[in-house]
Amino acid sequence: MATRPYRFLRRTLAVVCLLVAAALPANRPAASPVAADATQPTVLRMLQLNLCNSGRAGCYTGRAMTRAAEVISIEAPDLVTLNEVCAGDLSALHGVFQTVHPGRTVVAAFQAAGDRPSGDDTRCRNGQRFGIGLLTHLRTPATPNTVYAGTHPTQDLADPEERAWLCVDVDGALLACTTHLSATGYRVALTQCAHLLDTILPTIGRDAGYEPTVLGGDLNLRAGHDPDVRSCTPAGHQRVDDGRLQHVTATTDITLCCRRLVPMHGTTDHPGLLVTLAIDRSRPGRPPA
């Protein structure tokens, strides 16, 4: 790692996976996030949520977790990316996600934001670590999965919170990622976005083997504004957004469609962003840089 030209941490974690032995409902097919037949496009549903649940921000209501659990139960997404959550929130939503995917191995990954003054992690008001998370399910319990996580090398020095990124290898066939970029320095957010998409993710692909890649998160950037989020999106990548700051972007071998905003009924300051992904491994992806 010391030989890499940027500062980010790659972690290979033994992710705790829970397998619930339960029969699948007759109206829910036993679909995997990544199909075994790579010749056919794999369709999965992705949900991006910013829950503003630190307890410290002005947008905190104390009701976002209840609504998030409802949305996951109703929509049954295959992949959930979470911003502004406490570590305990991920554990609670893990149980909800497992309920809507019975008989599947669920992976829950969390990455705390750094706290510059203390050199420790940023904390929620309840003392738990504060950061970003990701939920997905795997094809079999024995499927190996790898988590990559780190802190963006460029930060807004006026903000004590050091923004982070997180990725999970899903079934060795999809790299699913999330991040929450700087909210106090838009030029910093643009630099973080470009470095993640142009350097960090291609480096993972080069070192671990290329996989179709999707990123969901609150990028704190907009399309058509200065700076424009589109200036940090690699050529050919697809992108959809919630009309404001949340975005989903994907490599060229993933088609994004059927974007829908999910009302959060005032429990947080962002809607849910629900997107359908069609992964076609027969289409060329963007090669690692």
mmCIF file of C-alpha atoms in Angstrom:
data_model
loop_
_atom_site.group_PDB
_atom_site.id
_atom_site.type_symbol
_atom_site.label_atom_id
_atom_site.label_comp_id
_atom_site.label_asym_id
_atom_site.label_seq_id
_atom_site.Cartn_x
_atom_site.Cartn_y
_atom_site.Cartn_z
ATOM 1 C CA MET A 1 0.000 0.000 0.000
ATOM 2 C CA ALA A 2 2.870 2.384 0.637
ATOM 3 C CA THR A 3 3.691 2.315 -3.056
ATOM 4 C CA ARG A 4 0.318 3.704 -4.140
ATOM 5 C CA PRO A 5 0.289 7.357 -5.259
ATOM 6 C CA TYR A 6 -2.702 8.335 -3.133
ATOM 7 C CA ARG A 7 -3.794 7.894 0.457
ATOM 8 C CA PHE A 8 -6.645 5.494 0.856
ATOM 9 C CA LEU A 9 -7.157 2.376 2.864
ATOM 10 C CA ARG A 10 -8.083 -0.947 1.370
ATOM 11 C CA ARG A 11 -9.508 -3.296 3.878
ATOM 12 C CA THR A 12 -10.276 -6.942 3.400
ATOM 13 C CA LEU A 13 -12.750 -7.699 6.113
ATOM 14 C CA ALA A 14 -14.314 -10.877 7.346
ATOM 15 C CA VAL A 15 -17.882 -9.586 6.956
ATOM 16 C CA VAL A 16 -20.361 -11.212 9.307
ATOM 17 C CA CYS A 17 -23.003 -12.912 7.170
ATOM 18 C CA LEU A 18 -26.316 -14.194 8.476
ATOM 19 C CA LEU A 19 -28.216 -16.982 6.697
ATOM 20 C CA VAL A 20 -31.869 -17.385 7.537
ATOM 21 C CA ALA A 21 -33.303 -20.805 6.613
ATOM 22 C CA ALA A 22 -36.736 -19.839 5.375
ATOM 23 C CA ALA A 23 -38.791 -20.767 2.338
ATOM 24 C CA LEU A 24 -39.138 -18.021 -0.273
ATOM 25 C CA PRO A 25 -42.648 -16.673 -0.779
ATOM 26 C CA ALA A 26 -44.307 -17.966 -3.929
ATOM 27 C CA ASN A 27 -44.516 -14.454 -5.408
ATOM 28 C CA ARG A 28 -40.823 -13.682 -4.883
ATOM 29 C CA PRO A 29 -38.423 -15.523 -7.244
ATOM 30 C CA ALA A 30 -35.130 -16.760 -5.827
ATOM 31 C CA ALA A 31 -33.109 -14.190 -7.749
ATOM 32 C CA SER A 32 -29.516 -13.333 -6.923
ATOM 33 C CA PRO A 33 -28.087 -9.830 -7.178
ATOM 34 C CA VAL A 34 -25.716 -11.208 -9.822
ATOM 35 C CA ALA A 35 -27.049 -14.030 -11.961
ATOM 36 C CA ALA A 36 -25.023 -17.175 -12.468
ATOM 37 C CA ASP A 37 -25.508 -16.983 -16.258
ATOM 38 C CA ALA A 38 -23.182 -14.165 -17.274
ATOM 39 C CA THR A 39 -24.544 -14.261 -20.872
ATOM 40 C CA GLN A 40 -27.860 -12.801 -19.711
ATOM 41 C CA PRO A 41 -28.218 -9.291 -18.284
ATOM 42 C CA THR A 42 -28.759 -9.280 -14.534
ATOM 43 C CA VAL A 43 -31.431 -6.926 -13.269
ATOM 44 C CA LEU A 44 -31.371 -5.626 -9.696
ATOM 45 C CA ARG A 45 -32.867 -2.734 -7.796
ATOM 46 C CA MET A 46 -30.755 -0.215 -5.908
ATOM 47 C CA LEU A 47 -31.920 2.205 -3.226
ATOM 48 C CA GLN A 48 -29.908 5.260 -2.166
ATOM 49 C CA LEU A 49 -30.831 6.850 1.183
ATOM 50 C CA ASN A 50 -29.422 9.795 3.129
ATOM 51 C CA LEU A 51 -31.014 9.519 6.574
ATOM 52 C CA CYS A 52 -29.478 12.576 8.305
ATOM 53 C CA ASN A 53 -29.438 10.490 11.472
ATOM 54 C CA SER A 54 -26.407 11.774 13.380
ATOM 55 C CA GLY A 55 -28.617 13.591 15.856
ATOM 56 C CA ARG A 56 -26.465 16.670 15.412
ATOM 57 C CA ALA A 57 -27.586 18.145 12.072
ATOM 58 C CA GLY A 58 -30.543 20.465 11.634
ATOM 59 C CA CYS A 59 -32.264 17.949 9.367
ATOM 60 C CA TYR A 60 -32.400 15.310 12.129
ATOM 61 C CA THR A 61 -35.952 14.263 13.049
ATOM 62 C CA GLY A 62 -35.480 10.964 14.901
ATOM 63 C CA ARG A 63 -37.950 9.334 12.495
ATOM 64 C CA ALA A 64 -35.765 8.535 9.492
ATOM 65 C CA MET A 65 -34.937 4.981 10.568
ATOM 66 C CA THR A 66 -38.604 4.038 10.891
ATOM 67 C CA ARG A 67 -39.312 5.326 7.397
ATOM 68 C CA ALA A 68 -36.179 3.673 5.960
ATOM 69 C CA ALA A 69 -37.300 0.318 7.371
ATOM 70 C CA GLU A 70 -40.723 0.817 5.784
ATOM 71 C CA VAL A 71 -39.226 1.666 2.394
ATOM 72 C CA ILE A 72 -36.891 -1.356 2.429
ATOM 73 C CA SER A 73 -39.772 -3.629 3.433
ATOM 74 C CA ILE A 74 -42.023 -2.309 0.659
ATOM 75 C CA GLU A 75 -39.503 -1.961 -2.166
ATOM 76 C CA ALA A 76 -37.281 -4.983 -1.324
ATOM 77 C CA PRO A 77 -34.170 -3.575 -3.067
ATOM 78 C CA ASP A 78 -31.213 -5.856 -3.809
ATOM 79 C CA LEU A 79 -28.708 -3.153 -2.859
ATOM 80 C CA VAL A 80 -29.019 -0.259 -0.400
ATOM 81 C CA THR A 81 -26.465 2.546 -0.093
ATOM 82 C CA LEU A 82 -26.728 4.609 3.092
ATOM 83 C CA ASN A 83 -25.366 8.042 3.981
ATOM 84 C CA GLU A 84 -25.394 9.917 7.303
ATOM 85 C CA VAL A 85 -26.102 6.894 9.472
ATOM 86 C CA CYS A 86 -24.837 5.616 12.818
ATOM 87 C CA ALA A 87 -23.228 2.184 13.079
ATOM 88 C CA GLY A 88 -26.248 0.877 14.995
ATOM 89 C CA ASP A 89 -28.570 2.020 12.202
ATOM 90 C CA LEU A 90 -26.852 -0.354 9.802
ATOM 91 C CA SER A 91 -27.316 -3.235 12.227
ATOM 92 C CA ALA A 92 -31.028 -2.473 12.565
ATOM 93 C CA LEU A 93 -31.585 -2.181 8.814
ATOM 94 C CA HIS A 94 -29.602 -5.395 8.307
ATOM 95 C CA GLY A 95 -32.426 -7.232 10.056
ATOM 96 C CA VAL A 96 -35.076 -5.577 7.887
ATOM 97 C CA PHE A 97 -33.104 -6.328 4.726
ATOM 98 C CA GLN A 98 -32.701 -9.960 5.772
ATOM 99 C CA THR A 99 -36.457 -10.247 6.276
ATOM 100 C CA VAL A 100 -37.174 -9.175 2.683
ATOM 101 C CA HIS A 101 -34.486 -11.550 1.362
ATOM 102 C CA PRO A 102 -35.137 -14.742 3.344
ATOM 103 C CA GLY A 103 -32.737 -17.576 2.712
ATOM 104 C CA ARG A 104 -30.074 -15.216 1.378
ATOM 105 C CA THR A 105 -26.702 -14.320 2.799
ATOM 106 C CA VAL A 106 -26.814 -10.628 3.670
ATOM 107 C CA VAL A 107 -23.693 -8.479 3.765
ATOM 108 C CA ALA A 108 -23.673 -5.265 5.784
ATOM 109 C CA ALA A 109 -20.633 -2.963 5.554
ATOM 110 C CA PHE A 110 -19.982 0.313 7.356
ATOM 111 C CA GLN A 111 -17.276 2.970 7.114
ATOM 112 C CA ALA A 112 -17.011 5.779 9.637
ATOM 113 C CA ALA A 113 -16.149 9.336 8.681
ATOM 114 C CA GLY A 114 -12.998 10.618 10.309
ATOM 115 C CA ASP A 115 -12.919 13.388 12.899
ATOM 116 C CA ARG A 116 -9.927 15.649 12.263
ATOM 117 C CA PRO A 117 -9.695 17.349 15.691
ATOM 118 C CA SER A 118 -9.630 14.077 17.661
ATOM 119 C CA GLY A 119 -7.988 11.831 15.086
ATOM 120 C CA ASP A 120 -10.769 9.339 15.838
ATOM 121 C CA ASP A 121 -14.079 8.618 14.095
ATOM 122 C CA THR A 122 -16.885 11.146 13.854
ATOM 123 C CA ARG A 123 -19.566 10.272 16.406
ATOM 124 C CA CYS A 124 -23.346 10.479 16.419
ATOM 125 C CA ARG A 125 -25.034 12.189 19.338
ATOM 126 C CA ASN A 126 -25.618 8.736 20.858
ATOM 127 C CA GLY A 127 -21.869 8.026 20.804
ATOM 128 C CA GLN A 128 -21.956 5.544 17.916
ATOM 129 C CA ARG A 129 -19.652 5.925 14.941
ATOM 130 C CA PHE A 130 -21.098 8.073 12.149
ATOM 131 C CA GLY A 131 -20.621 7.416 8.454
ATOM 132 C CA ILE A 132 -21.832 5.481 5.432
ATOM 133 C CA GLY A 133 -23.090 1.945 4.913
ATOM 134 C CA LEU A 134 -24.109 -0.624 2.349
ATOM 135 C CA LEU A 135 -26.448 -3.639 2.349
ATOM 136 C CA THR A 136 -26.638 -6.363 -0.275
ATOM 137 C CA HIS A 137 -27.250 -10.100 -0.538
ATOM 138 C CA LEU A 138 -25.142 -12.875 -2.038
ATOM 139 C CA ARG A 139 -25.867 -15.991 -4.042
ATOM 140 C CA THR A 140 -24.528 -18.540 -1.546
ATOM 141 C CA PRO A 141 -23.152 -18.459 2.006
ATOM 142 C CA ALA A 142 -19.752 -19.607 0.748
ATOM 143 C CA THR A 143 -19.404 -16.771 -1.761
ATOM 144 C CA PRO A 144 -16.333 -14.748 -0.761
ATOM 145 C CA ASN A 145 -16.788 -11.019 -0.508
ATOM 146 C CA THR A 146 -14.299 -8.237 -0.056
ATOM 147 C CA VAL A 147 -14.862 -4.798 1.442
ATOM 148 C CA TYR A 148 -12.785 -1.808 0.357
ATOM 149 C CA ALA A 149 -12.991 1.431 2.314
ATOM 150 C CA GLY A 150 -11.073 4.590 2.991
ATOM 151 C CA THR A 151 -10.992 8.333 3.484
ATOM 152 C CA HIS A 152 -10.802 10.759 0.585
ATOM 153 C CA PRO A 153 -7.301 12.252 0.316
ATOM 154 C CA THR A 154 -8.714 15.739 -0.270
ATOM 155 C CA GLN A 155 -10.828 17.210 2.529
ATOM 156 C CA ASP A 156 -12.323 20.595 3.373
ATOM 157 C CA LEU A 157 -10.090 21.763 6.219
ATOM 158 C CA ALA A 158 -12.907 23.991 7.482
ATOM 159 C CA ASP A 159 -15.009 20.892 8.168
ATOM 160 C CA PRO A 160 -13.931 18.573 11.019
ATOM 161 C CA GLU A 161 -15.687 15.620 9.343
ATOM 162 C CA GLU A 162 -13.406 13.709 6.981
ATOM 163 C CA ARG A 163 -15.486 12.206 4.193
ATOM 164 C CA ALA A 164 -15.180 8.502 3.350
ATOM 165 C CA TRP A 165 -15.962 5.963 0.640
ATOM 166 C CA LEU A 166 -16.954 2.281 0.772
ATOM 167 C CA CYS A 167 -17.214 -0.581 -1.750
ATOM 168 C CA VAL A 168 -18.322 -4.228 -1.543
ATOM 169 C CA ASP A 169 -17.501 -6.980 -4.035
ATOM 170 C CA VAL A 170 -20.848 -8.689 -4.738
ATOM 171 C CA ASP A 171 -20.497 -12.315 -5.876
ATOM 172 C CA GLY A 172 -17.238 -11.492 -7.658
ATOM 173 C CA ALA A 173 -19.289 -9.882 -10.432
ATOM 174 C CA LEU A 174 -20.257 -6.394 -9.232
ATOM 175 C CA LEU A 175 -18.446 -3.704 -7.283
ATOM 176 C CA ALA A 176 -21.087 -1.749 -5.331
ATOM 177 C CA CYS A 177 -19.952 1.532 -3.776
ATOM 178 C CA THR A 178 -21.172 4.520 -1.814
ATOM 179 C CA THR A 179 -19.783 7.835 -0.593
ATOM 180 C CA HIS A 180 -20.896 11.087 1.030
ATOM 181 C CA LEU A 181 -18.900 14.008 -0.307
ATOM 182 C CA SER A 182 -18.060 17.385 1.207
ATOM 183 C CA ALA A 183 -21.045 19.610 1.923
ATOM 184 C CA THR A 184 -19.064 22.699 2.898
ATOM 185 C CA GLY A 185 -16.709 22.984 -0.060
ATOM 186 C CA TYR A 186 -18.241 22.226 -3.462
ATOM 187 C CA ARG A 187 -14.888 22.361 -5.242
ATOM 188 C CA VAL A 188 -13.607 19.880 -2.670
ATOM 189 C CA ALA A 189 -16.603 17.638 -3.404
ATOM 190 C CA LEU A 190 -15.785 17.785 -7.112
ATOM 191 C CA THR A 191 -12.161 16.797 -6.427
ATOM 192 C CA GLN A 192 -13.291 13.928 -4.194
ATOM 193 C CA CYS A 193 -15.727 12.733 -6.853
ATOM 194 C CA ALA A 194 -13.123 12.805 -9.625
ATOM 195 C CA HIS A 195 -10.484 11.037 -7.536
ATOM 196 C CA LEU A 196 -12.902 8.295 -6.510
ATOM 197 C CA LEU A 197 -14.138 7.623 -10.051
ATOM 198 C CA ASP A 198 -10.867 8.174 -11.910
ATOM 199 C CA THR A 199 -8.300 6.786 -9.453
ATOM 200 C CA ILE A 200 -9.619 4.760 -6.523
ATOM 201 C CA LEU A 201 -12.182 2.586 -8.301
ATOM 202 C CA PRO A 202 -9.966 1.883 -11.357
ATOM 203 C CA THR A 203 -7.139 0.925 -8.989
ATOM 204 C CA ILE A 204 -9.391 -1.597 -7.250
ATOM 205 C CA GLY A 205 -10.284 -2.971 -10.683
ATOM 206 C CA ARG A 206 -6.659 -3.202 -11.715
ATOM 207 C CA ASP A 207 -5.532 -4.881 -8.490
ATOM 208 C CA ALA A 208 -8.480 -7.204 -7.849
ATOM 209 C CA GLY A 209 -9.833 -7.725 -11.372
ATOM 210 C CA TYR A 210 -12.306 -5.542 -13.210
ATOM 211 C CA GLU A 211 -16.003 -5.775 -12.320
ATOM 212 C CA PRO A 212 -18.989 -3.712 -13.445
ATOM 213 C CA THR A 213 -19.165 -0.889 -10.911
ATOM 214 C CA VAL A 214 -22.017 1.184 -9.511
ATOM 215 C CA LEU A 215 -21.728 4.122 -7.103
ATOM 216 C CA GLY A 216 -24.628 5.603 -5.163
ATOM 217 C CA GLY A 217 -24.391 8.490 -2.752
ATOM 218 C CA ASP A 218 -24.976 12.061 -1.737
ATOM 219 C CA LEU A 219 -22.298 13.787 -3.799
ATOM 220 C CA ASN A 220 -23.348 17.313 -2.761
ATOM 221 C CA LEU A 221 -23.053 18.286 -6.430
ATOM 222 C CA ARG A 222 -25.728 19.035 -9.011
ATOM 223 C CA ALA A 223 -26.061 18.689 -12.758
ATOM 224 C CA GLY A 224 -26.178 22.035 -14.533
ATOM 225 C CA HIS A 225 -24.643 23.940 -11.611
ATOM 226 C CA ASP A 226 -21.130 25.244 -11.015
ATOM 227 C CA PRO A 227 -19.338 23.012 -10.275
ATOM 228 C CA ASP A 228 -21.233 20.452 -12.363
ATOM 229 C CA VAL A 229 -21.340 16.828 -11.209
ATOM 230 C CA ARG A 230 -21.091 15.740 -14.833
ATOM 231 C CA SER A 231 -17.522 17.038 -15.004
ATOM 232 C CA CYS A 232 -16.372 14.284 -12.628
ATOM 233 C CA THR A 233 -18.323 11.466 -14.305
ATOM 234 C CA PRO A 234 -16.078 9.434 -16.632
ATOM 235 C CA ALA A 235 -16.941 9.443 -20.328
ATOM 236 C CA GLY A 236 -19.575 6.847 -21.191
ATOM 237 C CA HIS A 237 -20.693 6.256 -17.615
ATOM 238 C CA GLN A 238 -24.397 6.499 -16.994
ATOM 239 C CA ARG A 239 -25.785 8.716 -14.237
ATOM 240 C CA VAL A 240 -29.177 9.431 -12.716
ATOM 241 C CA ASP A 241 -30.051 11.704 -9.805
ATOM 242 C CA ASP A 242 -32.857 12.818 -7.521
ATOM 243 C CA GLY A 243 -32.949 16.252 -9.117
ATOM 244 C CA ARG A 244 -30.592 17.580 -6.481
ATOM 245 C CA LEU A 245 -27.586 16.069 -4.695
ATOM 246 C CA GLN A 246 -28.014 12.288 -4.689
ATOM 247 C CA HIS A 247 -26.662 10.383 -7.678
ATOM 248 C CA VAL A 248 -26.153 6.882 -9.008
ATOM 249 C CA THR A 249 -23.408 6.433 -11.588
ATOM 250 C CA ALA A 250 -22.338 3.222 -13.303
ATOM 251 C CA THR A 251 -19.767 1.853 -15.726
ATOM 252 C CA THR A 252 -20.718 1.348 -19.365
ATOM 253 C CA ASP A 253 -21.660 -2.325 -18.883
ATOM 254 C CA ILE A 254 -24.522 -1.311 -16.565
ATOM 255 C CA THR A 255 -27.708 0.288 -17.863
ATOM 256 C CA LEU A 256 -29.550 2.549 -15.420
ATOM 257 C CA CYS A 257 -33.273 2.836 -15.856
ATOM 258 C CA CYS A 258 -36.598 3.280 -14.107
ATOM 259 C CA ARG A 259 -35.452 6.000 -11.703
ATOM 260 C CA ARG A 260 -38.041 6.750 -9.064
ATOM 261 C CA LEU A 261 -38.079 9.062 -6.062
ATOM 262 C CA VAL A 262 -39.391 7.493 -2.858
ATOM 263 C CA PRO A 263 -41.026 9.961 -0.430
ATOM 264 C CA MET A 264 -39.485 10.019 3.035
ATOM 265 C CA HIS A 265 -42.359 12.119 4.437
ATOM 266 C CA GLY A 266 -40.179 14.753 6.085
ATOM 267 C CA THR A 267 -38.172 12.291 8.154
ATOM 268 C CA THR A 268 -34.965 13.423 6.412
ATOM 269 C CA ASP A 269 -34.052 16.180 3.960
ATOM 270 C CA HIS A 270 -33.553 13.820 1.000
ATOM 271 C CA PRO A 271 -35.953 11.529 -0.868
ATOM 272 C CA GLY A 272 -35.060 7.916 -1.467
ATOM 273 C CA LEU A 273 -33.597 7.325 -4.935
ATOM 274 C CA LEU A 274 -34.640 3.967 -6.404
ATOM 275 C CA VAL A 275 -32.919 2.843 -9.612
ATOM 276 C CA THR A 276 -33.013 -0.357 -11.660
ATOM 277 C CA LEU A 277 -29.660 -1.696 -12.881
ATOM 278 C CA ALA A 278 -29.221 -4.044 -15.836
ATOM 279 C CA ILE A 279 -25.729 -5.574 -15.752
ATOM 280 C CA ASP A 280 -24.625 -6.861 -19.150
ATOM 281 C CA ARG A 281 -21.202 -8.478 -18.937
ATOM 282 C CA SER A 282 -21.137 -8.941 -22.704
ATOM 283 C CA ARG A 283 -20.800 -5.158 -23.068
ATOM 284 C CA PRO A 284 -17.357 -3.665 -22.531
ATOM 285 C CA GLY A 285 -16.858 -1.731 -19.327
ATOM 286 C CA ARG A 286 -14.486 1.182 -18.870
ATOM 287 C CA PRO A 287 -11.043 -0.356 -18.509
ATOM 288 C CA PRO A 288 -9.055 0.435 -15.363
ATOM 289 C CA ALA A 289 -6.892 3.541 -15.701
#
